[in-house]
Amino acid sequence: MLDLRRALASAPRSPGQAELRPLLTEWGELIAAGEERATPHPRPRFARASFAPLDGWWDFAVVSCEGAADAWRDARPPAEFSERIRVPFSPEAPLSGVGRQVGPDELAWYRRTFAAPEGERVLLHFEAVDWACSCLVNGVRVGEHVGGYLPFSFDVTDALRDGENELALCAYDPGDAGVQPRGKQRRARGGIWYTAQSGIWQTVWLEAVGVRRIASLAAEARPAEGRVVLTVQVEGAGPALPLSARVLDGGREVGRASAMASAGTHALSVEVGVPRLWSLEDPHLYDLELSYGDDRVASYCAFRTVSVGEDARGVRRFFLNGEPLFVRGVLDQGYWPDGLMTAPSDEAMASDIRAMKRLGFNLLRKHLKVEAGRFYYHCDRLGMLVCQDMVSGGSVPSTWRTSYKPTLFRSSWDRFADDSPSHRAALGAGSAAFRDEWTRTCAGAVELLRDHPSVAMWSLFNEGWGQFDARAAVKLVRGLDPLRPIDATSGWYDQRCGDFFSVHNYFRPLEVYRDKARPARAFLLSEFGGLSCHLPGHSSLPTSYGYESCADLASFRRAVRETLDRACALEGQGLAGFVYTQLSDVEEETNGLLTYDRRVCKLEEGKGA
């Protein structure tokens, strides 16, 4: 979302992080009160019974460090850990119990003890650490990782000892002083930029596995063929063992396949007959059970198709299961007042999804963030489509190029190539290191999420932020996942590629623009709205920001409904769908349909403060 109105009005700088007033969601209150809650498996699509969570209170220390950008790899733990932190919340989040910003010249240290689960090998999993980290077990360095949004794991078996074991993690995050993918995070937050976080921000867990085991699983459900093709990677030297897969529907087996397999990648094709299709009204999931020797893995799949094609009038539309579907989306930034980018609970994520379904939306655009795996599982089981953004980053782009000029001059949208050194630099993508990491993160996100039936489309670049070589990016993603449509450039600086002509419109009358690409693509209004209504007591700041201010809930409801009605009326003129801004308030940005603390749905009668 662009920050033009604030800039044109020459508004004073918004308050800094220290002026944020802590807010707790109802779920955050339970956590803060110390209520124990069952921890669900973080990866429902690849689950073993040996899951052992490590969330909770850890020792914590922040250490000033000259040359922190290089020192994190080989740093040794400090002599004293003076604080405690509640994992998986980042130190900047109120629920962490720390409540301070970790700077680019500091290292964040975590420490805890654990008892190793019984198994031939023990894996230590981190669902996400922002941005780079080095891990030690009993003083032995077991691995490092770079990248703030994707899961990773270390085999820690050889570092374990009998009885109590010590785990230490050193995390480094340059924030927006670096060029790494970071989405909407800024150390000097304000307007459309939100409080930066660092360190561990998703769950940490242990898993006991065998030497010979299933290492990965991909499931491609093919409705037209009535079968699911499983690509299974197995590990461990030795003679071939039985690799088996079962497909179950409501506990009843509907298909089975098996083969003898040794270390490597194997394909199993499981016939299921005429499948029950996954849809918004009937989000039907099939259970998968896989075994390899003594190893057992549980997963699920669903049968559905998504595409972009021509309707009966020759208009390009989004199709679900071969039928045109008008996309009614809402922008989902995935921020919380008490957890920042970490939802306070599993139930909280599901509640957001249910609330948007209740309001009539059928898609969430997960904005510039790869969410926890549980989020996509809830979308799968509840029947909510997801447009998955890739995470933006790079150096600070030219404000003129990425905000003022495209807002003032629509004619500039298809007149700015993104594949020359000077244009990359203007969009914040001049760093080769950033371009390499963005490409790795993009590929990793596609590989991580492509088996989720709810994930219906990929969105690669937003409003030119860190944009480069969009045509090459489309080719990369198409090669990894040929089955989903791609929104290459959401907002502007269209390179006439991808499946959508995707625009943002906050300041002009809503209309359908002619696509200059040939063949023409589906027209998507990928951001609009942004009407603001500030409810005292439900925002973390006394200030308020949005694209049009409403004095009270009655005028807000009236204005939002009129805006949504105008967008829906464009379906007959060729609009394939829209994404309304936004699901919830975020800090001072009060243009959400829900308040930041999720206690008020502003759009529903009787749900006011």
XYZ file of C-alpha atoms in Angstrom:
609
model
C 0.000 0.000 0.000
C 1.335 3.413 -0.858
C 2.001 6.237 1.564
C 1.142 9.168 -0.751
C -1.566 10.931 1.211
C 0.612 11.206 4.315
C 3.517 12.590 2.273
C 1.427 15.105 0.354
C -0.123 16.388 3.568
C 3.351 16.851 5.115
C 2.088 15.149 8.251
C 4.433 14.973 11.236
C 6.451 11.831 11.726
C 4.467 9.128 13.483
C 5.428 8.051 17.005
C 8.274 5.596 17.370
C 8.070 2.102 18.746
C 8.571 3.240 22.324
C 5.259 5.135 22.099
C 3.247 2.069 21.124
C 0.670 1.207 23.752
C 0.668 -2.541 24.435
C -2.547 -4.250 23.360
C -3.479 -7.849 24.008
C -5.845 -9.988 22.019
C -8.083 -12.305 24.006
C -5.728 -15.164 23.090
C -2.712 -13.110 24.119
C -4.262 -12.507 27.522
C -4.402 -16.254 28.119
C -0.756 -16.633 27.152
C 0.319 -13.675 29.284
C -1.569 -15.188 32.223
C 0.442 -18.378 31.817
C -2.401 -20.647 30.754
C -1.063 -23.892 29.324
C -2.510 -24.798 25.951
C -1.932 -27.832 23.773
C 0.609 -27.168 21.025
C -0.581 -28.575 17.676
C 1.876 -30.039 15.212
C 3.399 -27.142 13.236
C 3.416 -29.107 9.965
C 0.104 -30.874 9.400
C 1.209 -31.729 5.864
C 4.206 -33.751 7.086
C 3.649 -34.909 10.657
C 5.225 -37.583 12.823
C 4.092 -38.688 16.268
C 7.540 -37.894 17.702
C 6.890 -34.127 17.634
C 8.203 -32.460 20.840
C 7.722 -28.644 21.138
C 10.415 -26.414 22.632
C 8.317 -23.265 22.902
C 8.124 -21.474 26.229
C 10.572 -19.591 28.423
C 14.217 -19.462 27.323
C 17.205 -17.577 28.717
C 17.932 -14.481 26.617
C 20.616 -11.844 26.159
C 21.312 -9.031 23.716
C 25.007 -8.372 23.135
C 26.502 -5.338 21.409
C 28.889 -6.530 18.753
C 31.121 -4.626 16.363
C 30.878 -6.302 12.976
C 27.743 -8.229 13.967
C 26.990 -8.868 10.284
C 29.937 -11.288 10.184
C 30.356 -12.225 13.846
C 27.096 -14.176 14.257
C 28.487 -17.238 12.487
C 31.279 -17.999 14.957
C 30.203 -16.077 18.064
C 30.292 -17.857 21.409
C 27.512 -17.536 24.001
C 27.823 -14.721 26.539
C 28.846 -15.532 30.105
C 25.544 -14.235 31.438
C 21.965 -14.426 30.168
C 20.283 -11.609 32.068
C 16.756 -11.886 30.624
C 14.052 -14.408 29.849
C 12.061 -14.616 26.603
C 8.896 -16.456 25.672
C 9.524 -18.338 22.412
C 8.208 -18.195 19.694
C 7.597 -14.457 20.080
C 10.275 -12.043 18.875
C 11.922 -9.794 21.506
C 10.074 -6.782 20.066
C 6.661 -8.411 20.672
C 4.894 -7.776 24.015
C 4.162 -11.490 24.465
C 7.896 -12.240 24.444
C 8.258 -10.604 27.840
C 11.261 -8.623 26.549
C 9.780 -5.683 24.622
C 12.870 -4.173 23.053
C 14.242 -3.671 19.542
C 17.366 -5.612 18.629
C 19.578 -3.429 16.427
C 21.837 -4.201 13.462
C 24.920 -3.843 15.703
C 23.641 -6.395 18.217
C 23.367 -10.170 18.508
C 20.408 -11.851 20.176
C 21.274 -14.969 22.169
C 18.834 -17.693 23.210
C 19.500 -20.609 25.573
C 17.541 -23.472 27.091
C 17.986 -27.068 28.185
C 16.117 -30.101 26.899
C 15.960 -33.862 27.212
C 16.583 -35.587 23.904
C 13.733 -37.777 22.634
C 14.500 -41.430 21.995
C 15.363 -42.209 18.391
C 18.200 -43.143 16.084
C 18.513 -39.531 14.951
C 17.185 -36.292 16.459
C 16.211 -33.308 14.309
C 15.920 -29.765 15.679
C 13.366 -27.721 13.718
C 12.941 -23.947 13.501
C 9.861 -22.767 11.644
C 11.355 -19.274 11.139
C 14.192 -17.123 12.521
C 14.671 -13.534 11.339
C 17.192 -13.226 9.741
C 20.384 -15.264 10.204
C 21.354 -17.635 12.978
C 23.997 -20.027 14.237
C 23.048 -22.949 16.489
C 25.034 -24.809 19.141
C 24.095 -27.928 21.126
C 26.267 -28.642 24.163
C 28.769 -26.152 22.789
C 29.012 -27.945 19.433
C 28.087 -25.914 16.391
C 25.384 -27.928 14.589
C 24.528 -25.521 11.758
C 23.565 -22.078 10.522
C 20.771 -20.620 8.428
C 20.143 -17.423 6.473
C 16.628 -16.265 5.549
C 13.870 -14.966 7.781
C 10.680 -16.629 6.487
C 11.239 -20.310 5.723
C 11.585 -23.365 8.010
C 14.854 -25.255 8.463
C 16.279 -28.024 10.626
C 19.554 -29.422 11.957
C 20.482 -33.016 12.747
C 21.814 -32.627 16.300
C 22.297 -36.306 17.139
C 26.075 -36.301 17.251
C 26.131 -33.359 19.687
C 23.762 -34.939 22.212
C 24.709 -36.426 25.581
C 22.871 -38.435 28.207
C 20.528 -36.476 30.454
C 20.187 -32.726 30.082
C 21.338 -30.987 26.895
C 21.935 -27.287 26.287
C 20.736 -25.495 23.168
C 22.052 -22.026 22.285
C 21.128 -19.906 19.283
C 22.744 -16.674 18.079
C 20.493 -14.551 15.845
C 21.391 -11.513 13.763
C 18.990 -9.228 11.901
C 20.090 -5.988 10.180
C 16.473 -4.887 9.733
C 16.063 -2.266 7.017
C 19.773 -1.409 7.328
C 20.259 -4.505 5.186
C 18.872 -5.559 1.822
C 17.379 -8.950 2.762
C 13.678 -9.757 2.195
C 11.769 -8.279 5.170
C 8.299 -7.231 3.990
C 6.681 -4.362 5.914
C 9.197 -4.274 8.779
C 11.000 -1.018 9.609
C 12.983 -0.011 12.681
C 11.528 3.518 12.449
C 7.970 2.342 11.986
C 5.078 4.562 10.896
C 2.252 4.786 8.362
C 2.275 1.688 6.173
C 5.537 0.425 7.737
C 5.331 -1.616 10.903
C 7.452 -2.488 13.916
C 10.439 -4.580 12.898
C 11.079 -7.843 14.673
C 14.074 -10.142 14.963
C 15.168 -13.573 16.089
C 12.948 -16.608 16.624
C 9.371 -15.831 15.575
C 7.861 -19.242 14.872
C 7.763 -22.469 16.829
C 10.825 -24.571 17.685
C 10.553 -28.339 18.039
C 12.380 -31.662 18.218
C 11.682 -34.793 16.242
C 13.030 -38.316 16.726
C 13.502 -40.169 13.433
C 15.122 -43.297 12.116
C 18.273 -43.423 10.031
C 16.128 -44.779 7.207
C 13.180 -42.458 6.863
C 10.891 -40.409 4.640
C 12.652 -37.062 4.123
C 10.091 -35.180 2.032
C 6.723 -35.544 0.360
C 4.970 -33.781 -2.512
C 1.388 -34.660 -3.409
C -0.123 -33.720 -6.772
C -3.810 -34.542 -6.803
C -5.133 -34.936 -10.365
C -8.946 -34.691 -10.395
C -9.388 -35.543 -14.065
C -7.361 -38.742 -13.627
C -8.842 -39.726 -10.268
C -5.458 -40.226 -8.682
C -2.841 -38.555 -6.546
C 0.822 -38.743 -7.524
C 3.150 -38.779 -4.524
C 6.805 -37.843 -4.923
C 8.616 -39.247 -1.905
C 12.264 -38.807 -0.986
C 13.684 -41.416 1.365
C 17.026 -41.392 3.160
C 19.385 -43.976 4.642
C 21.747 -46.524 3.171
C 20.776 -50.178 2.961
C 18.707 -52.645 0.965
C 15.333 -51.672 -0.417
C 12.436 -51.399 2.041
C 8.674 -51.276 1.445
C 7.390 -47.748 0.739
C 3.614 -47.622 1.073
C 0.931 -44.941 0.810
C -2.747 -45.012 1.732
C -5.412 -42.446 0.863
C -8.290 -42.259 3.318
C -11.648 -40.477 3.158
C -13.258 -40.065 6.565
C -11.125 -42.920 7.911
C -12.045 -45.270 5.056
C -9.280 -46.370 2.708
C -10.016 -45.362 -0.892
C -6.616 -46.029 -2.462
C -3.277 -47.666 -1.819
C 0.077 -48.034 -3.592
C 3.448 -49.463 -2.646
C 6.900 -50.174 -4.000
C 10.303 -51.321 -2.832
C 12.523 -48.271 -2.341
C 16.078 -47.431 -1.368
C 17.618 -43.999 -0.769
C 16.457 -41.525 -3.411
C 13.261 -40.092 -4.908
C 10.309 -42.303 -5.780
C 6.869 -41.766 -7.309
C 3.724 -43.535 -6.149
C 0.463 -43.183 -8.062
C -2.636 -43.850 -5.955
C -5.978 -44.365 -7.702
C -8.995 -43.034 -5.769
C -11.803 -43.331 -8.311
C -14.075 -40.299 -8.770
C -12.749 -37.782 -6.225
C -14.783 -35.398 -4.127
C -13.585 -31.944 -5.161
C -12.313 -29.331 -2.731
C -14.332 -26.110 -2.947
C -15.082 -23.010 -0.897
C -18.394 -24.504 0.238
C -17.024 -28.027 0.698
C -13.286 -27.913 1.501
C -12.888 -31.676 1.423
C -9.537 -33.119 2.462
C -8.253 -36.661 1.999
C -5.878 -38.082 4.624
C -2.578 -39.602 3.573
C -0.625 -42.223 5.502
C 2.888 -43.121 4.392
C 5.262 -45.739 5.717
C 8.842 -46.637 4.888
C 10.235 -49.465 6.960
C 9.494 -48.382 10.537
C 8.883 -44.721 9.666
C 5.346 -43.312 9.629
C 4.242 -39.926 8.252
C 0.764 -38.400 8.163
C -0.372 -35.827 5.609
C -3.388 -34.843 3.507
C -4.308 -33.724 0.000
C -7.275 -32.307 -1.896
C -8.581 -32.484 -5.446
C -9.210 -29.157 -7.167
C -7.997 -27.107 -10.120
C -7.261 -23.389 -10.438
C -6.571 -21.506 -13.644
C -7.169 -18.343 -15.642
C -9.188 -18.673 -18.828
C -12.005 -17.223 -20.927
C -15.615 -17.370 -19.791
C -18.552 -17.853 -22.169
C -18.260 -14.174 -23.244
C -14.548 -14.438 -23.957
C -13.588 -12.473 -20.802
C -10.530 -13.645 -18.880
C -11.526 -14.951 -15.454
C -10.178 -16.917 -12.520
C -11.508 -20.489 -12.569
C -11.931 -22.923 -9.675
C -12.664 -26.518 -10.677
C -13.366 -25.430 -14.233
C -15.954 -22.802 -13.270
C -15.406 -19.018 -13.277
C -15.185 -17.544 -9.789
C -15.332 -13.834 -9.034
C -12.527 -13.244 -6.548
C -13.580 -11.309 -3.439
C -10.326 -10.924 -1.587
C -9.029 -9.022 1.415
C -5.461 -7.983 2.197
C -4.072 -9.974 5.131
C -0.856 -8.561 6.607
C -0.645 -11.089 9.434
C 0.294 -8.629 12.198
C -0.880 -8.784 15.818
C -0.518 -6.186 18.587
C 0.855 -8.684 21.095
C 2.783 -11.041 18.805
C 3.700 -8.796 15.828
C 4.192 -11.266 12.955
C 3.479 -14.224 15.257
C -0.175 -15.017 15.888
C -0.838 -15.342 19.631
C -2.388 -18.770 19.135
C -3.483 -21.321 16.584
C -7.099 -20.417 17.319
C -6.379 -16.750 16.549
C -5.288 -17.547 12.986
C -8.383 -19.646 12.377
C -10.612 -16.916 13.825
C -9.367 -14.362 11.265
C -10.153 -16.751 8.434
C -13.636 -17.516 9.728
C -14.362 -13.804 10.196
C -13.499 -13.025 6.567
C -15.603 -15.921 5.281
C -18.497 -14.631 7.361
C -18.139 -11.220 5.684
C -18.359 -12.800 2.231
C -14.713 -12.859 1.162
C -13.309 -15.923 -0.576
C -9.573 -15.085 -0.756
C -6.871 -13.753 1.547
C -3.898 -12.045 -0.023
C -1.123 -12.972 2.405
C 0.851 -9.768 2.101
C 4.669 -9.766 1.860
C 5.005 -12.557 4.395
C 5.235 -16.338 4.439
C 2.934 -17.371 7.262
C 3.189 -20.235 9.761
C 2.269 -23.606 8.282
C -0.821 -23.823 10.480
C -2.332 -20.791 8.689
C -2.404 -22.581 5.342
C -3.803 -25.712 6.988
C -6.689 -23.683 8.417
C -7.355 -22.141 4.986
C -7.300 -25.663 3.513
C -9.816 -27.051 6.003
C -12.072 -23.972 6.215
C -12.285 -23.277 2.481
C -10.459 -19.979 1.981
C -8.325 -19.264 -1.077
C -4.904 -17.664 -0.635
C -2.969 -15.369 -2.939
C 0.587 -15.774 -1.642
C 2.865 -12.743 -1.910
C 6.612 -13.105 -2.100
C 8.517 -11.157 0.552
C 9.833 -7.781 -0.602
C 13.186 -6.307 0.362
C 16.251 -4.649 -1.108
C 17.554 -1.176 -0.430
C 15.211 1.746 0.182
C 13.673 2.390 -3.249
C 13.121 5.755 -4.858
C 9.915 7.217 -3.349
C 9.292 9.048 -6.597
C 9.539 5.849 -8.621
C 7.543 3.547 -6.333
C 4.918 5.903 -4.909
C 4.461 9.424 -6.247
C 4.999 8.931 -9.974
C 2.829 5.813 -10.473
C 0.077 7.332 -8.334
C 0.055 10.649 -10.161
C 0.708 9.318 -13.680
C -1.004 6.067 -14.584
C 0.654 6.244 -17.984
C 3.960 5.373 -16.284
C 2.776 1.911 -15.263
C 3.887 0.090 -18.405
C 6.761 2.395 -19.342
C 9.377 1.365 -16.808
C 11.347 -1.808 -17.561
C 12.754 -3.662 -14.563
C 15.703 -5.454 -16.156
C 18.359 -2.732 -16.459
C 20.892 -1.865 -13.713
C 19.640 1.721 -13.349
C 15.975 0.724 -13.146
C 16.721 -2.093 -10.687
C 18.525 0.410 -8.473
C 15.601 2.857 -8.646
C 13.301 0.092 -7.399
C 15.660 -0.953 -4.588
C 16.887 -4.100 -6.361
C 20.388 -2.963 -7.223
C 22.072 -5.421 -4.866
C 23.018 -8.770 -6.409
C 22.932 -10.282 -2.899
C 19.299 -9.203 -2.507
C 18.313 -10.509 -5.929
C 19.919 -13.874 -5.166
C 18.206 -14.179 -1.776
C 14.845 -13.041 -3.131
C 15.075 -15.722 -5.816
C 15.984 -18.417 -3.277
C 13.194 -17.325 -0.923
C 10.672 -17.211 -3.764
C 11.598 -20.720 -4.906
C 11.556 -21.973 -1.320
C 8.108 -20.507 -0.679
C 6.683 -22.140 -3.811
C 8.160 -25.519 -2.893
C 6.905 -25.187 0.702
C 3.321 -24.195 -0.149
C 2.468 -25.670 -3.545
C 0.676 -28.720 -2.107
C -1.842 -26.633 -0.163
C -5.196 -26.618 -2.006
C -6.037 -23.190 -0.575
C -3.012 -21.547 -2.221
C -4.555 -20.469 -5.516
C -2.124 -17.930 -6.996
C 1.341 -16.433 -6.529
C 2.017 -12.677 -6.338
C 5.664 -11.849 -7.043
C 6.287 -8.085 -6.729
C 4.294 -5.367 -4.968
C 4.259 -1.700 -6.086
C 7.769 -1.979 -7.516
C 9.412 -2.604 -4.112
C 12.570 -4.542 -4.871
C 11.213 -5.454 -8.300
C 13.575 -6.885 -10.903
C 13.346 -9.144 -13.921
C 9.647 -9.957 -13.486
C 9.594 -11.980 -16.688
C 12.402 -14.202 -15.426
C 10.648 -14.549 -12.064
C 7.453 -15.702 -13.802
C 9.477 -18.288 -15.724
C 11.088 -19.512 -12.485
C 7.771 -19.914 -10.660
C 6.031 -21.419 -13.689
C 8.763 -24.047 -13.839
C 8.327 -24.922 -10.156
C 4.526 -24.844 -10.261
C 2.814 -24.868 -13.668
C -0.631 -25.368 -12.084
C -1.290 -21.949 -10.490
C -1.854 -18.484 -11.996
C 0.768 -15.802 -11.338
C 0.309 -12.114 -10.525
C 3.724 -10.844 -11.611
C 3.488 -7.160 -10.626
C 0.772 -6.131 -8.198
C 0.173 -2.388 -8.373
C 2.160 -1.036 -11.300
C 5.275 -1.322 -13.466
C 3.648 -4.077 -15.465
C 6.044 -6.058 -17.663
C 3.210 -7.671 -19.683
C 3.783 -11.105 -18.171
C 1.937 -13.406 -15.800
C -1.777 -14.182 -15.820
C -3.189 -10.922 -14.410
C -3.192 -7.249 -15.302
C -3.022 -6.299 -11.636
C -3.506 -2.726 -10.403
C -3.894 -0.791 -7.155
C -6.465 1.980 -7.056
C -6.927 4.062 -3.921
C -7.302 7.557 -5.381
C -9.225 7.220 -8.675
C -12.746 6.137 -9.585
C -12.858 2.357 -9.864
C -12.821 1.066 -13.417
C -11.499 -1.750 -15.583
C -8.431 -0.768 -17.590
C -7.550 -2.112 -21.020
C -4.677 -4.576 -20.995
C -1.987 -3.793 -23.566
C -0.524 -7.305 -23.323
C -1.435 -9.820 -26.001
C -3.126 -12.091 -25.331
C -4.976 -10.046 -22.727
C -4.864 -11.210 -19.113
C -7.496 -11.266 -16.377
C -7.991 -7.815 -14.819
C -7.426 -7.880 -11.046
C -7.973 -4.941 -8.704
C -5.336 -6.249 -6.312
C -5.611 -3.402 -3.761
C -8.267 -0.742 -3.155
C -10.359 0.693 -0.338
C -8.335 1.424 2.775
C -11.114 3.367 4.523
C -10.166 4.230 8.085
C -12.125 4.209 11.328
C -10.201 4.657 14.574
C -11.773 3.114 17.659
C -10.134 4.362 20.874
C -9.142 1.531 23.158
C -8.616 -0.895 20.286
C -5.543 0.655 18.645
C -1.981 0.721 19.932
C -1.530 4.404 18.993
C -3.664 7.529 19.466
C -2.943 8.534 15.854
C -4.859 7.166 12.896
C -3.951 6.579 9.268
C -5.888 5.423 6.196
C -6.936 6.564 2.729
C -10.275 8.081 3.759
C -11.358 8.754 7.327
C -14.781 7.841 8.725
C -15.977 9.526 11.901
C -17.861 6.559 13.367
C -18.800 2.953 12.753
C -22.061 3.811 11.004
C -20.362 5.975 8.382
C -17.529 3.423 8.055
C -19.932 0.571 7.372
C -21.851 2.642 4.878
C -18.701 3.773 3.022
C -17.082 0.312 2.947
C -20.229 -1.362 1.667
C -20.643 1.262 -1.044
C -17.005 0.796 -2.074
C -17.361 -2.994 -2.203
C -20.592 -2.669 -4.182
C -18.827 -0.451 -6.755
C -16.121 -3.076 -7.151
C -18.615 -5.925 -7.491
C -20.504 -3.962 -10.163
C -17.381 -4.059 -12.343
C -17.637 -7.836 -12.747
C -19.929 -7.283 -15.719
C -17.326 -4.978 -17.285
C -14.561 -7.582 -17.098
C -13.213 -7.392 -13.542
C -11.968 -10.843 -12.511
C -11.756 -9.969 -8.831
C -10.544 -7.597 -6.140
C -8.545 -7.427 -2.908
C -9.913 -4.966 -0.346
C -7.521 -3.223 2.073
C -7.540 -4.678 4.699
C -8.363 -7.484 7.159
C -7.354 -5.724 10.388
C -5.903 -2.486 11.696
C -2.127 -2.569 12.084
C -0.571 -0.173 14.593
C -1.647 3.348 13.524
C -3.077 2.135 10.209
C -6.743 1.872 11.162
C -8.271 0.833 7.848
C -9.025 -2.749 8.882
C -12.361 -4.523 8.922
C -11.300 -5.834 12.330
C -9.645 -3.790 15.043
C -5.994 -4.520 15.740
C -6.893 -6.438 18.912
C -9.529 -8.432 16.937
C -12.215 -7.572 19.517
C -14.448 -5.579 17.125
C -15.584 -6.399 13.607
C -16.240 -2.913 12.298
C -18.341 -4.064 9.363
C -20.887 -6.145 11.278
C -23.888 -4.595 12.971
C -23.938 -5.307 16.675
C -20.181 -5.969 16.681
C -19.159 -2.409 17.563
C -17.296 -1.127 20.572
